[in-house]
CSV table of C-alpha atoms in Angstrom, one decimal:
chain,number,residue,atom,x,y,z
N,1,MET,CA,37.7,-48.2,-250.4
N,2,LYS,CA,34.1,-48.5,-249.2
N,3,LYS,CA,33.6,-47.8,-245.5
N,4,ILE,CA,31.3,-49.9,-243.4
N,5,LEU,CA,30.2,-49.0,-239.9
N,6,PHE,CA,29.5,-52.3,-238.0
N,7,ILE,CA,27.4,-51.7,-234.9
N,8,GLU,CA,27.3,-55.0,-233.1
N,9,ASP,CA,27.9,-55.9,-229.4
N,10,GLU,CA,28.9,-59.5,-230.1
N,11,SER,CA,32.7,-59.3,-230.3
N,12,ALA,CA,32.8,-62.8,-231.9
N,13,LEU,CA,30.7,-61.5,-234.8
N,14,GLN,CA,32.8,-58.4,-235.0
N,15,LYS,CA,35.8,-60.6,-235.4
N,16,THR,CA,34.5,-63.1,-237.9
N,17,LEU,CA,32.2,-61.0,-240.1
N,18,GLY,CA,34.3,-57.9,-239.6
N,19,GLU,CA,37.5,-59.7,-240.4
N,20,SER,CA,36.0,-61.4,-243.5
N,21,LEU,CA,34.7,-58.1,-244.8
N,22,ARG,CA,38.2,-56.5,-244.3
N,23,GLN,CA,39.6,-59.3,-246.4
N,24,GLU,CA,37.1,-58.5,-249.1
N,25,GLY,CA,38.6,-55.1,-249.2
N,26,PHE,CA,36.2,-53.0,-247.1
N,27,GLU,CA,37.2,-50.6,-244.4
N,28,ILE,CA,35.4,-51.7,-241.2
N,29,ILE,CA,34.7,-49.3,-238.3
N,30,SER,CA,33.5,-51.3,-235.3
N,31,ALA,CA,31.2,-50.1,-232.6
N,32,LEU,CA,30.2,-52.3,-229.7
N,33,ASP,CA,27.3,-50.2,-228.5
N,34,GLY,CA,24.5,-48.0,-229.9
N,35,GLU,CA,25.9,-44.8,-228.5
N,36,LEU,CA,29.3,-45.2,-230.0
N,37,GLY,CA,27.7,-46.4,-233.2
N,38,LEU,CA,25.7,-43.2,-233.5
N,39,ASN,CA,28.7,-41.0,-232.8
N,40,LEU,CA,30.8,-42.8,-235.4
N,41,ALA,CA,28.0,-42.6,-237.9
N,42,LYS,CA,28.1,-38.8,-237.5
N,43,THR,CA,31.8,-38.3,-237.7
N,44,LYS,CA,33.2,-41.0,-240.0
N,45,ASN,CA,30.7,-40.7,-242.8
N,46,PRO,CA,30.4,-44.5,-243.7
N,47,ASP,CA,29.0,-45.8,-247.0
N,48,LEU,CA,26.9,-48.4,-245.2
N,49,ILE,CA,25.9,-49.2,-241.7
N,50,LEU,CA,25.4,-52.8,-240.4
N,51,LEU,CA,23.2,-52.5,-237.4
N,52,ASP,CA,22.3,-55.1,-234.7
N,53,LEU,CA,19.0,-54.5,-232.8
N,54,ILE,CA,19.8,-55.6,-229.3
N,55,LEU,CA,22.6,-53.3,-228.2
N,56,PRO,CA,23.8,-51.8,-225.0
N,57,LYS,CA,23.3,-48.1,-224.1
N,58,ILE,CA,21.0,-47.3,-227.0
N,59,ASN,CA,19.1,-50.1,-228.7
N,60,GLY,CA,19.1,-50.6,-232.5
N,61,PHE,CA,15.6,-49.3,-233.1
N,62,GLU,CA,16.5,-46.1,-231.4
N,63,VAL,CA,19.8,-45.8,-233.2
N,64,LEU,CA,18.0,-46.3,-236.5
N,65,LYS,CA,15.4,-43.7,-235.6
N,66,GLN,CA,18.1,-41.1,-234.8
N,67,LEU,CA,20.2,-42.0,-237.8
N,68,LYS,CA,17.2,-41.3,-240.1
N,69,SER,CA,16.3,-38.1,-238.3
N,70,LEU,CA,19.7,-36.4,-238.5
N,71,GLN,CA,20.6,-34.4,-241.6
N,72,GLU,CA,24.2,-35.8,-241.8
N,73,THR,CA,23.3,-39.5,-241.5
N,74,LYS,CA,19.8,-39.8,-242.9
N,75,ASP,CA,21.0,-40.8,-246.4
N,76,ILE,CA,23.4,-43.6,-245.2
N,77,PRO,CA,21.9,-47.0,-246.1
N,78,VAL,CA,21.3,-49.3,-243.1
N,79,ILE,CA,21.2,-53.1,-243.2
N,80,VAL,CA,19.8,-54.5,-240.0
N,81,LEU,CA,21.6,-57.7,-238.9
N,82,THR,CA,19.7,-59.5,-236.1
N,83,ASN,CA,18.4,-62.7,-234.7
N,84,LEU,CA,15.0,-61.2,-234.0
N,85,GLU,CA,12.6,-62.3,-236.7
N,86,GLY,CA,9.1,-61.5,-235.6
N,87,VAL,CA,6.9,-59.8,-238.2
N,88,GLY,CA,6.4,-56.9,-235.8
N,89,GLU,CA,10.2,-56.2,-235.6
N,90,ILE,CA,10.8,-56.5,-239.4
N,91,ASP,CA,7.9,-54.2,-240.2
N,92,LYS,CA,9.0,-51.7,-237.5
N,93,VAL,CA,12.6,-51.6,-238.8
N,94,LEU,CA,11.6,-51.2,-242.4
N,95,GLU,CA,9.1,-48.5,-241.5
N,96,LEU,CA,12.0,-46.7,-239.7
N,97,GLY,CA,13.9,-46.6,-242.9
N,98,ALA,CA,16.2,-49.6,-243.0
N,99,THR,CA,17.2,-50.8,-246.4
N,100,THR,CA,17.1,-54.6,-245.7
N,101,TYR,CA,16.7,-56.9,-242.8
N,102,LEU,CA,19.0,-60.0,-242.5
N,103,VAL,CA,18.4,-62.7,-239.9
N,104,LYS,CA,22.0,-63.8,-238.8
N,105,ALA,CA,21.1,-67.4,-238.1
N,106,GLN,CA,19.7,-67.9,-241.6
N,107,TYR,CA,22.9,-67.2,-243.5
N,108,SER,CA,26.4,-68.7,-243.6
N,109,LEU,CA,29.3,-66.3,-243.4
N,110,ASP,CA,29.8,-66.5,-247.2
N,111,GLU,CA,26.2,-65.8,-247.9
N,112,MET,CA,26.3,-62.8,-245.6
N,113,ILE,CA,29.3,-61.4,-247.3
N,114,GLU,CA,27.7,-61.9,-250.7
N,115,LYS,CA,24.6,-60.1,-249.5
N,116,ILE,CA,26.7,-57.1,-248.4
N,117,LYS,CA,28.8,-57.1,-251.6
N,118,ASP,CA,25.6,-57.3,-253.7
N,119,PHE,CA,24.5,-54.2,-252.0
N,120,PHE,CA,27.4,-52.2,-253.4
N,121,ASN,CA,27.0,-53.6,-256.9
B,1,MET,CA,-10.1,-48.0,-233.9
B,2,ASN,CA,-9.8,-47.1,-230.3
B,3,TYR,CA,-13.3,-48.0,-229.3
B,4,LYS,CA,-12.8,-51.3,-231.1
B,5,LYS,CA,-9.8,-52.0,-228.9
B,6,PHE,CA,-11.9,-50.9,-225.9
B,7,LEU,CA,-14.7,-53.3,-226.8
B,8,GLU,CA,-12.2,-56.1,-227.4
B,9,GLN,CA,-11.3,-56.1,-223.7
B,10,PHE,CA,-14.8,-57.3,-223.0
B,11,SER,CA,-15.0,-59.8,-225.8
B,12,ILE,CA,-14.2,-63.2,-224.3
B,13,VAL,CA,-13.6,-64.8,-227.6
B,14,SER,CA,-10.9,-62.3,-228.6
B,15,GLN,CA,-9.3,-62.4,-225.1
B,16,CYS,CA,-9.0,-66.2,-225.3
B,17,LYS,CA,-7.7,-66.0,-228.8
B,18,LYS,CA,-5.0,-63.6,-227.7
B,19,HIS,CA,-3.7,-66.1,-225.3
B,20,GLY,CA,-3.9,-68.9,-227.9
B,21,LEU,CA,-6.6,-70.8,-226.0
B,22,SER,CA,-9.7,-72.6,-227.2
B,23,LEU,CA,-12.9,-71.5,-225.4
B,24,TRP,CA,-13.2,-74.6,-223.3
B,25,GLN,CA,-9.7,-74.1,-221.9
B,26,CYS,CA,-10.1,-70.4,-221.4
B,27,PRO,CA,-10.5,-69.3,-217.7
B,28,GLN,CA,-12.6,-66.2,-218.5
B,29,PHE,CA,-15.1,-68.3,-220.5
B,30,LEU,CA,-15.2,-71.1,-217.9
B,31,PHE,CA,-15.9,-68.4,-215.3
B,32,ILE,CA,-19.0,-67.3,-217.1
B,33,VAL,CA,-20.2,-70.9,-217.7
B,34,MET,CA,-19.7,-71.5,-214.0
B,35,GLY,CA,-21.9,-68.4,-213.1
B,36,LEU,CA,-24.6,-69.7,-215.4
B,37,ILE,CA,-24.5,-73.2,-213.9
B,38,ILE,CA,-24.8,-71.7,-210.4
B,39,ILE,CA,-27.8,-69.4,-211.4
B,40,ILE,CA,-29.6,-72.2,-213.2
B,41,SER,CA,-29.1,-74.7,-210.3
B,42,SER,CA,-30.2,-72.2,-207.7
B,43,VAL,CA,-33.4,-71.4,-209.6
B,44,LEU,CA,-34.1,-75.1,-210.1
B,45,THR,CA,-33.4,-75.9,-206.5
B,46,PHE,CA,-35.7,-73.1,-205.5
B,47,PHE,CA,-38.6,-74.4,-207.6
B,48,ILE,CA,-38.2,-78.0,-206.7
B,49,GLY,CA,-37.7,-77.1,-203.0
B,50,SER,CA,-40.8,-74.8,-202.8
B,51,ARG,CA,-43.0,-77.5,-204.3
B,52,TYR,CA,-42.1,-80.1,-201.6
B,53,ILE,CA,-41.2,-78.0,-198.6
B,54,ASP,CA,-43.7,-75.6,-197.1
B,55,ASP,CA,-41.3,-73.6,-194.9
B,56,PRO,CA,-39.7,-70.8,-197.1
B,57,ILE,CA,-36.8,-70.4,-194.7
B,58,ILE,CA,-35.7,-74.1,-195.2
B,59,VAL,CA,-36.1,-73.7,-199.0
B,60,ALA,CA,-33.9,-70.6,-198.8
B,61,LEU,CA,-31.3,-72.4,-196.7
B,62,ILE,CA,-31.2,-75.4,-199.1
B,63,VAL,CA,-30.8,-73.1,-202.1
B,64,LEU,CA,-28.0,-71.2,-200.3
B,65,GLY,CA,-26.3,-74.4,-199.3
B,66,ILE,CA,-26.3,-75.9,-202.8
B,67,THR,CA,-25.2,-72.6,-204.3
B,68,VAL,CA,-22.2,-72.4,-201.9
B,69,ILE,CA,-21.2,-76.0,-202.5
B,70,LEU,CA,-21.4,-75.5,-206.3
B,71,PHE,CA,-19.5,-72.3,-206.1
B,72,VAL,CA,-16.7,-73.9,-204.2
B,73,PHE,CA,-16.4,-76.9,-206.5
B,74,LEU,CA,-16.6,-74.9,-209.7
B,75,PHE,CA,-14.2,-72.3,-208.3
B,76,LEU,CA,-11.6,-75.0,-207.7
B,77,ILE,CA,-12.1,-76.4,-211.2
B,78,VAL,CA,-11.7,-73.0,-212.8
B,79,GLN,CA,-8.7,-72.3,-210.7
B,80,GLY,CA,-7.1,-75.6,-211.8
B,81,PHE,CA,-7.6,-74.6,-215.4
B,82,GLU,CA,-6.2,-71.2,-214.7
B,83,LYS,CA,-3.0,-72.7,-213.2
B,84,LEU,CA,-2.7,-75.1,-216.1
B,85,THR,CA,-3.0,-72.3,-218.6
B,86,GLU,CA,-0.5,-70.2,-216.7
B,87,ALA,CA,2.0,-73.1,-216.6
B,88,ASN,CA,1.5,-73.7,-220.3
B,89,LYS,CA,2.1,-70.0,-221.0
B,90,LEU,CA,5.2,-70.0,-218.9
B,91,LYS,CA,6.5,-73.1,-220.7
B,92,THR,CA,6.0,-71.5,-224.1
B,93,GLU,CA,7.6,-68.3,-223.0
B,94,PHE,CA,10.6,-70.2,-221.5
B,95,VAL,CA,11.1,-72.1,-224.8
B,96,SER,CA,10.9,-68.8,-226.7
B,97,ILE,CA,13.4,-67.0,-224.5
B,98,VAL,CA,15.9,-69.9,-224.4
B,99,SER,CA,15.8,-70.4,-228.1
B,100,HIS,CA,16.4,-66.7,-228.6
B,101,GLN,CA,19.3,-66.7,-226.2
B,102,LEU,CA,20.8,-69.8,-227.9
B,103,ARG,CA,20.6,-68.2,-231.3
B,104,SER,CA,23.3,-65.6,-230.9
B,105,PRO,CA,26.0,-68.0,-229.6
B,106,LEU,CA,25.0,-70.5,-232.3
B,107,SER,CA,25.3,-68.1,-235.1
B,108,ASN,CA,28.7,-67.0,-233.7
B,109,LEU,CA,29.8,-70.6,-233.7
B,110,LYS,CA,28.6,-71.1,-237.2
B,111,MET,CA,30.3,-68.0,-238.5
B,112,THR,CA,33.6,-68.8,-236.8
B,113,LEU,CA,33.5,-72.4,-238.3
B,114,ASP,CA,32.7,-71.0,-241.7
B,115,LEU,CA,35.7,-68.7,-241.4
B,116,LEU,CA,38.1,-71.4,-240.3
B,117,MET,CA,36.9,-73.8,-243.0
B,118,SER,CA,37.2,-71.2,-245.7
B,119,ARG,CA,41.0,-71.2,-244.9
B,120,LYS,CA,41.1,-67.4,-245.2
B,121,ILE,CA,42.8,-67.0,-241.9
B,122,GLY,CA,45.2,-69.9,-242.3
B,123,SER,CA,45.4,-73.4,-243.6
B,124,ILE,CA,43.9,-76.4,-241.9
B,125,LYS,CA,45.4,-79.9,-242.1
B,126,GLU,CA,43.6,-82.3,-244.5
B,127,GLU,CA,43.1,-84.8,-241.6
B,128,GLN,CA,41.3,-82.1,-239.6
B,129,VAL,CA,38.8,-81.3,-242.3
B,130,ASP,CA,36.4,-84.2,-241.4
B,131,TYR,CA,36.4,-83.1,-237.8
B,132,PHE,CA,35.5,-79.5,-238.8
B,133,LYS,CA,32.7,-81.0,-240.9
B,134,ILE,CA,31.4,-82.8,-237.9
B,135,LEU,CA,31.4,-79.5,-235.9
B,136,LYS,CA,29.7,-77.7,-238.8
B,137,ASP,CA,27.0,-80.4,-239.3
B,138,ASN,CA,26.2,-80.4,-235.6
B,139,SER,CA,26.0,-76.6,-235.3
B,140,ASP,CA,23.7,-76.7,-238.3
B,141,ARG,CA,21.5,-79.3,-236.6
B,142,MET,CA,21.3,-77.2,-233.4
B,143,GLU,CA,20.5,-74.2,-235.4
B,144,ALA,CA,17.6,-76.1,-237.2
B,145,ILE,CA,16.2,-77.4,-233.8
B,146,VAL,CA,16.3,-73.9,-232.2
B,147,SER,CA,14.6,-72.4,-235.2
B,148,ASP,CA,11.9,-75.1,-235.1
B,149,LEU,CA,11.4,-74.5,-231.4
B,150,LEU,CA,11.0,-70.7,-232.1
B,151,ILE,CA,8.4,-71.4,-234.7
B,152,VAL,CA,6.5,-73.7,-232.4
B,153,SER,CA,6.5,-71.2,-229.5
B,154,ARG,CA,5.2,-68.6,-231.9
B,155,ILE,CA,2.4,-70.9,-233.1
B,156,GLU,CA,1.4,-71.6,-229.5
B,157,THR,CA,1.3,-68.0,-228.5
B,158,GLU,CA,-0.6,-67.0,-231.6
B,159,LYS,CA,2.3,-64.7,-232.5
B,160,PHE,CA,2.5,-66.5,-235.8
B,161,PHE,CA,1.4,-64.1,-238.5
B,162,LEU,CA,0.9,-65.0,-242.1
B,163,LYS,CA,1.5,-62.4,-244.9
B,164,LYS,CA,-0.7,-63.8,-247.5
B,165,GLU,CA,-0.2,-63.0,-251.2
B,166,ASN,CA,-0.8,-64.6,-254.6
B,167,PHE,CA,2.2,-66.7,-255.8
B,168,SER,CA,3.1,-69.7,-257.9
B,169,LEU,CA,3.4,-72.8,-255.9
B,170,ALA,CA,5.1,-74.5,-258.9
B,171,ASP,CA,7.9,-71.9,-258.9
B,172,LEU,CA,8.4,-72.3,-255.2
B,173,VAL,CA,8.6,-76.1,-255.4
B,174,GLU,CA,11.0,-75.9,-258.3
B,175,ARG,CA,13.3,-73.6,-256.4
B,176,THR,CA,13.1,-75.8,-253.3
B,177,ILE,CA,14.0,-78.9,-255.3
B,178,LYS,CA,17.0,-77.1,-256.7
B,179,ASN,CA,18.2,-76.3,-253.1
B,180,PHE,CA,17.8,-80.0,-252.2
B,181,GLU,CA,19.6,-81.3,-255.4
B,182,ILE,CA,23.0,-81.9,-253.7
B,183,TYR,CA,21.5,-83.6,-250.7
B,184,ALA,CA,19.3,-85.8,-252.9
B,185,LYS,CA,22.2,-86.8,-255.2
B,186,SER,CA,24.4,-87.7,-252.2
B,187,SER,CA,21.6,-90.1,-251.1
B,188,ASN,CA,21.1,-91.3,-254.7
B,189,ILE,CA,17.5,-90.2,-254.8
B,190,GLU,CA,15.8,-88.9,-257.8
B,191,ILE,CA,13.3,-86.1,-257.4
B,192,SER,CA,10.6,-85.5,-260.1
B,193,LEU,CA,8.0,-82.8,-260.4
B,194,GLU,CA,4.9,-82.8,-262.5
B,195,PHE,CA,2.2,-80.1,-262.8
B,196,PRO,CA,-0.2,-78.8,-265.5
B,197,LYS,CA,0.8,-75.7,-267.4
B,198,ASP,CA,-2.3,-73.9,-266.4
B,199,LEU,CA,-2.0,-74.5,-262.7
B,200,PRO,CA,-3.4,-71.4,-260.9
B,201,LYS,CA,-1.5,-69.4,-258.3
B,202,VAL,CA,-2.3,-69.9,-254.6
B,203,PHE,CA,-3.1,-67.4,-251.9
B,204,ALA,CA,-0.9,-68.0,-248.9
B,205,ASP,CA,2.3,-66.8,-247.1
B,206,SER,CA,5.0,-68.0,-249.5
B,207,SER,CA,7.9,-68.0,-246.9
B,208,LYS,CA,5.8,-70.2,-244.6
B,209,ILE,CA,4.7,-72.6,-247.4
B,210,GLN,CA,8.3,-72.9,-248.3
B,211,LEU,CA,9.0,-74.2,-244.8
B,212,VAL,CA,6.3,-76.8,-245.3
B,213,VAL,CA,7.6,-77.9,-248.7
B,214,GLU,CA,11.1,-78.1,-247.3
B,215,ASN,CA,10.0,-80.2,-244.3
B,216,LEU,CA,8.0,-82.6,-246.5
B,217,LEU,CA,10.8,-82.9,-249.0
B,218,ASP,CA,13.4,-83.3,-246.3
B,219,ASN,CA,11.4,-86.1,-244.7
B,220,ALA,CA,10.8,-87.8,-248.0
B,221,ILE,CA,14.5,-87.9,-248.8
B,222,LYS,CA,15.5,-88.8,-245.2
B,223,TYR,CA,13.1,-91.7,-244.9
B,224,THR,CA,13.9,-93.2,-248.3
B,225,PRO,CA,16.8,-95.6,-248.6
B,226,LYS,CA,19.5,-95.0,-251.2
B,227,LYS,CA,18.5,-95.4,-254.8
B,228,GLY,CA,14.9,-94.4,-254.2
B,229,SER,CA,12.6,-91.9,-255.8
B,230,VAL,CA,10.5,-88.9,-254.6
B,231,LYS,CA,7.7,-87.8,-256.9
B,232,ILE,CA,6.0,-84.5,-256.5
B,233,THR,CA,2.8,-83.6,-258.3
B,234,LEU,CA,0.7,-80.4,-258.3
B,235,GLU,CA,-2.8,-80.2,-259.5
B,236,LYS,CA,-6.0,-78.1,-259.3
B,237,ASN,CA,-9.1,-79.6,-257.9
B,238,ASP,CA,-12.2,-77.8,-256.8
B,239,GLN,CA,-10.9,-74.3,-256.1
B,240,LYS,CA,-7.8,-75.7,-254.4
B,241,VAL,CA,-4.3,-76.5,-255.4
B,242,PHE,CA,-3.1,-80.0,-254.3
B,243,PHE,CA,0.5,-80.7,-253.5
B,244,LYS,CA,1.4,-84.4,-253.3
B,245,ILE,CA,4.7,-85.9,-252.5
B,246,LYS,CA,5.3,-89.6,-252.8
B,247,ASP,CA,8.4,-91.4,-251.7
B,248,SER,CA,9.6,-95.0,-252.0
B,249,GLY,CA,10.7,-95.0,-248.4
B,250,PHE,CA,10.2,-97.0,-245.2
B,251,GLY,CA,6.6,-95.9,-244.7
B,252,ILE,CA,5.0,-95.1,-241.4
B,253,PRO,CA,4.1,-98.0,-239.1
B,254,SER,CA,0.3,-98.2,-238.6
B,255,GLN,CA,0.5,-97.9,-234.8
B,256,ASP,CA,2.3,-94.5,-235.3
B,257,LYS,CA,-0.1,-93.0,-237.8
B,258,LYS,CA,-2.3,-91.1,-235.3
B,259,TYR,CA,0.7,-89.4,-233.7
B,260,ILE,CA,2.4,-88.3,-236.8
B,261,PHE,CA,1.4,-84.6,-236.6
B,262,LYS,CA,2.0,-84.4,-232.8
B,263,LYS,CA,4.8,-82.3,-231.4
B,264,PHE,CA,8.1,-84.1,-230.7
B,265,PHE,CA,6.8,-87.4,-232.1
B,266,ARG,CA,9.2,-89.6,-234.1
B,267,ALA,CA,8.1,-92.9,-235.6
B,268,ASP,CA,9.6,-96.0,-234.3
B,269,ASN,CA,11.3,-97.0,-237.5
B,270,ALA,CA,12.6,-93.4,-238.0
B,271,VAL,CA,14.4,-93.7,-234.7
B,272,ARG,CA,15.6,-97.3,-235.7
B,273,HIS,CA,16.9,-96.1,-239.0
B,274,GLN,CA,18.9,-93.5,-237.2
B,275,THR,CA,17.6,-90.5,-239.1
B,276,GLN,CA,17.9,-87.2,-237.4
B,277,GLY,CA,15.1,-84.9,-236.6
B,278,SER,CA,13.5,-82.9,-233.9
B,279,GLY,CA,10.0,-84.3,-234.3
B,280,LEU,CA,8.6,-80.8,-234.9
B,281,GLY,CA,8.5,-80.5,-238.7
B,282,LEU,CA,5.2,-82.1,-239.3
B,283,TYR,CA,3.5,-80.3,-236.4
B,284,ILE,CA,4.8,-77.0,-237.9
B,285,ALA,CA,3.6,-78.0,-241.4
B,286,LYS,CA,0.1,-78.9,-240.1
B,287,SER,CA,-0.2,-75.6,-238.2
B,288,ILE,CA,0.9,-73.6,-241.2
B,289,ILE,CA,-1.4,-75.3,-243.7
B,290,GLU,CA,-4.4,-75.1,-241.4
B,291,LYS,CA,-3.8,-71.5,-240.7
B,292,SER,CA,-3.6,-70.9,-244.5
B,293,GLY,CA,-7.1,-72.4,-245.0
B,294,GLY,CA,-5.8,-75.7,-246.3
B,295,LYS,CA,-5.7,-79.4,-245.3
B,296,ILE,CA,-2.8,-81.7,-244.8
B,297,ASN,CA,-2.7,-85.5,-244.5
B,298,PHE,CA,-0.9,-88.6,-245.6
B,299,ASP,CA,-1.3,-92.2,-246.7
B,300,SER,CA,1.3,-94.8,-245.9
B,301,GLY,CA,1.9,-98.5,-245.7
B,302,GLN,CA,5.0,-99.9,-244.0
B,303,SER,CA,7.7,-100.5,-246.7
B,304,LYS,CA,5.3,-99.2,-249.4
B,305,GLY,CA,6.4,-95.6,-249.1
B,306,THR,CA,4.4,-92.6,-248.0
B,307,LEU,CA,2.3,-90.1,-249.8
B,308,PHE,CA,1.9,-86.7,-248.0
B,309,TRP,CA,-0.5,-84.1,-249.5
B,310,PHE,CA,-1.7,-80.7,-248.7
B,311,THR,CA,-4.1,-78.2,-250.2
B,312,LEU,CA,-4.1,-74.4,-250.5
B,313,PRO,CA,-6.8,-72.0,-251.6
B,314,ILE,CA,-6.3,-70.7,-255.2
B,315,ALA,CA,-5.3,-67.1,-255.7
B,316,ILE,CA,-8.0,-64.4,-255.4
B,317,GLU,CA,-8.6,-62.3,-258.5
B,318,VAL,CA,-7.2,-58.8,-258.2
C-alpha cells in the first residue's frame, strides 16, 4: 500500500481529499502543521508528500526547503497543493524541488485524485 | 544587476510602472511637472515684471507671491492625485486579499460537494440530486467570479506576468472546443472550426490565451439562443494570426458597444436574457491580448449575432 503524507491545515480538506484517497487504497498520514509534517516525513518514510503552502508553525516553502536538504527525505517526491497561483510562487516552489504544483481551486475532487493516482502510474 | 536596481529607484517611468500607473496619474511624475511649471512661471513673471516695474524689490515680491500661490495650488492637486492613487491601490489589494481568503473555503465546499455527490460515503436520495446540483452550480459560479477578481487585481497591480512561448493556436482552440462540447450540446449549439493547414504558430502565453478563448467561446454560447451556431476561423494576415468567432446570438445593442470591454459591464440584453456573468471576462481578455502585443475588437448588430476577433504575433524563429 502506497503511503501519502498529507500536510494541510484545512481539516475540511484533510477529511474530503484524505478520505477519498483512503478509499482509493492509499494509506494517508495527516499533518495539520508544517512542524508535524516535517517530523512525520522523517519518521514515517512516505512514498509521496502532498504539501500546502500556507501552514501554521513552519510554512510550506520552508518545509519544502528542509525536506530537500535532509538526507532521509530529499528523494521523496512532493506535490504542492495550494491556492496561491502567482508566477513567483510557482517558480519558487519548483526551484526548491517540488515535483508538481496543483492549484486546489482549479480541480474537482475526482480530477485531483486522478492527478495523484497518475503520479504513481 | 544591482546597480541597475539602484538606478531604477530614480527612474520615474519604472517607479510608476511598478505601481501600475500611467505617467499622468503618477504622483512622482506630477511632482516634477509641478516643479517645472513653478520654475517657468517664476522666470516669466520676473522678466515681465522687470520690464514694466522699475523697483526690483516689488518685482521680487510679485515673483515670490506668484510662486507661493502656484506652489500651494499645485501641491493640493498633486496631493489629491496621491490620495486617489493610494485609495485605488488599497481597493485592489483589498479585492486581492478577499478573493484569496474566499478561495480556500470555496474549494473546501466544492470538494465536499463532489464527495457527497460521488455517493462514495453513502447514498443520496434521487429527489435530493437536483438540489445538490444547484449547490454545485452555485459554488462553481462563485469560484469563477473569485478567480476572475483575482486575475483583475493582478492585472491592475501589474503582477500579471506572461510566460511567452511558441505554440499552435489551432491546437489550443481545438482542445478548448472539446471542453465546451457538452455545454454546447446541452444548449443545442453547433461549434465549427476552420483554419488553413499551414497556419503558423503564435508567440504568447498559452495558458492566458486559453483564458481568452474560453471567455469568448463561453460568451458566444451563452448569448446564442438554442439551435444556433458558433463559427471560429483562424487565419494568417500580415505577420499576425487572426482568431475570429462569430455567433448567431442576440448581438450587442449599439448603445452598449463602447462599454463592452469595461470592468463589470454587462449589456442590457444580457441582463434581460438572464445569462450569468461577472462582467469581467472581456476586460480580462482585452488586457491579456494587449499585453501579448495583439489587438481585440468586435462587430455586432442587434439580433444579427456578434463577431469577436483578436490577433496575436506569429512565432519567432528559433
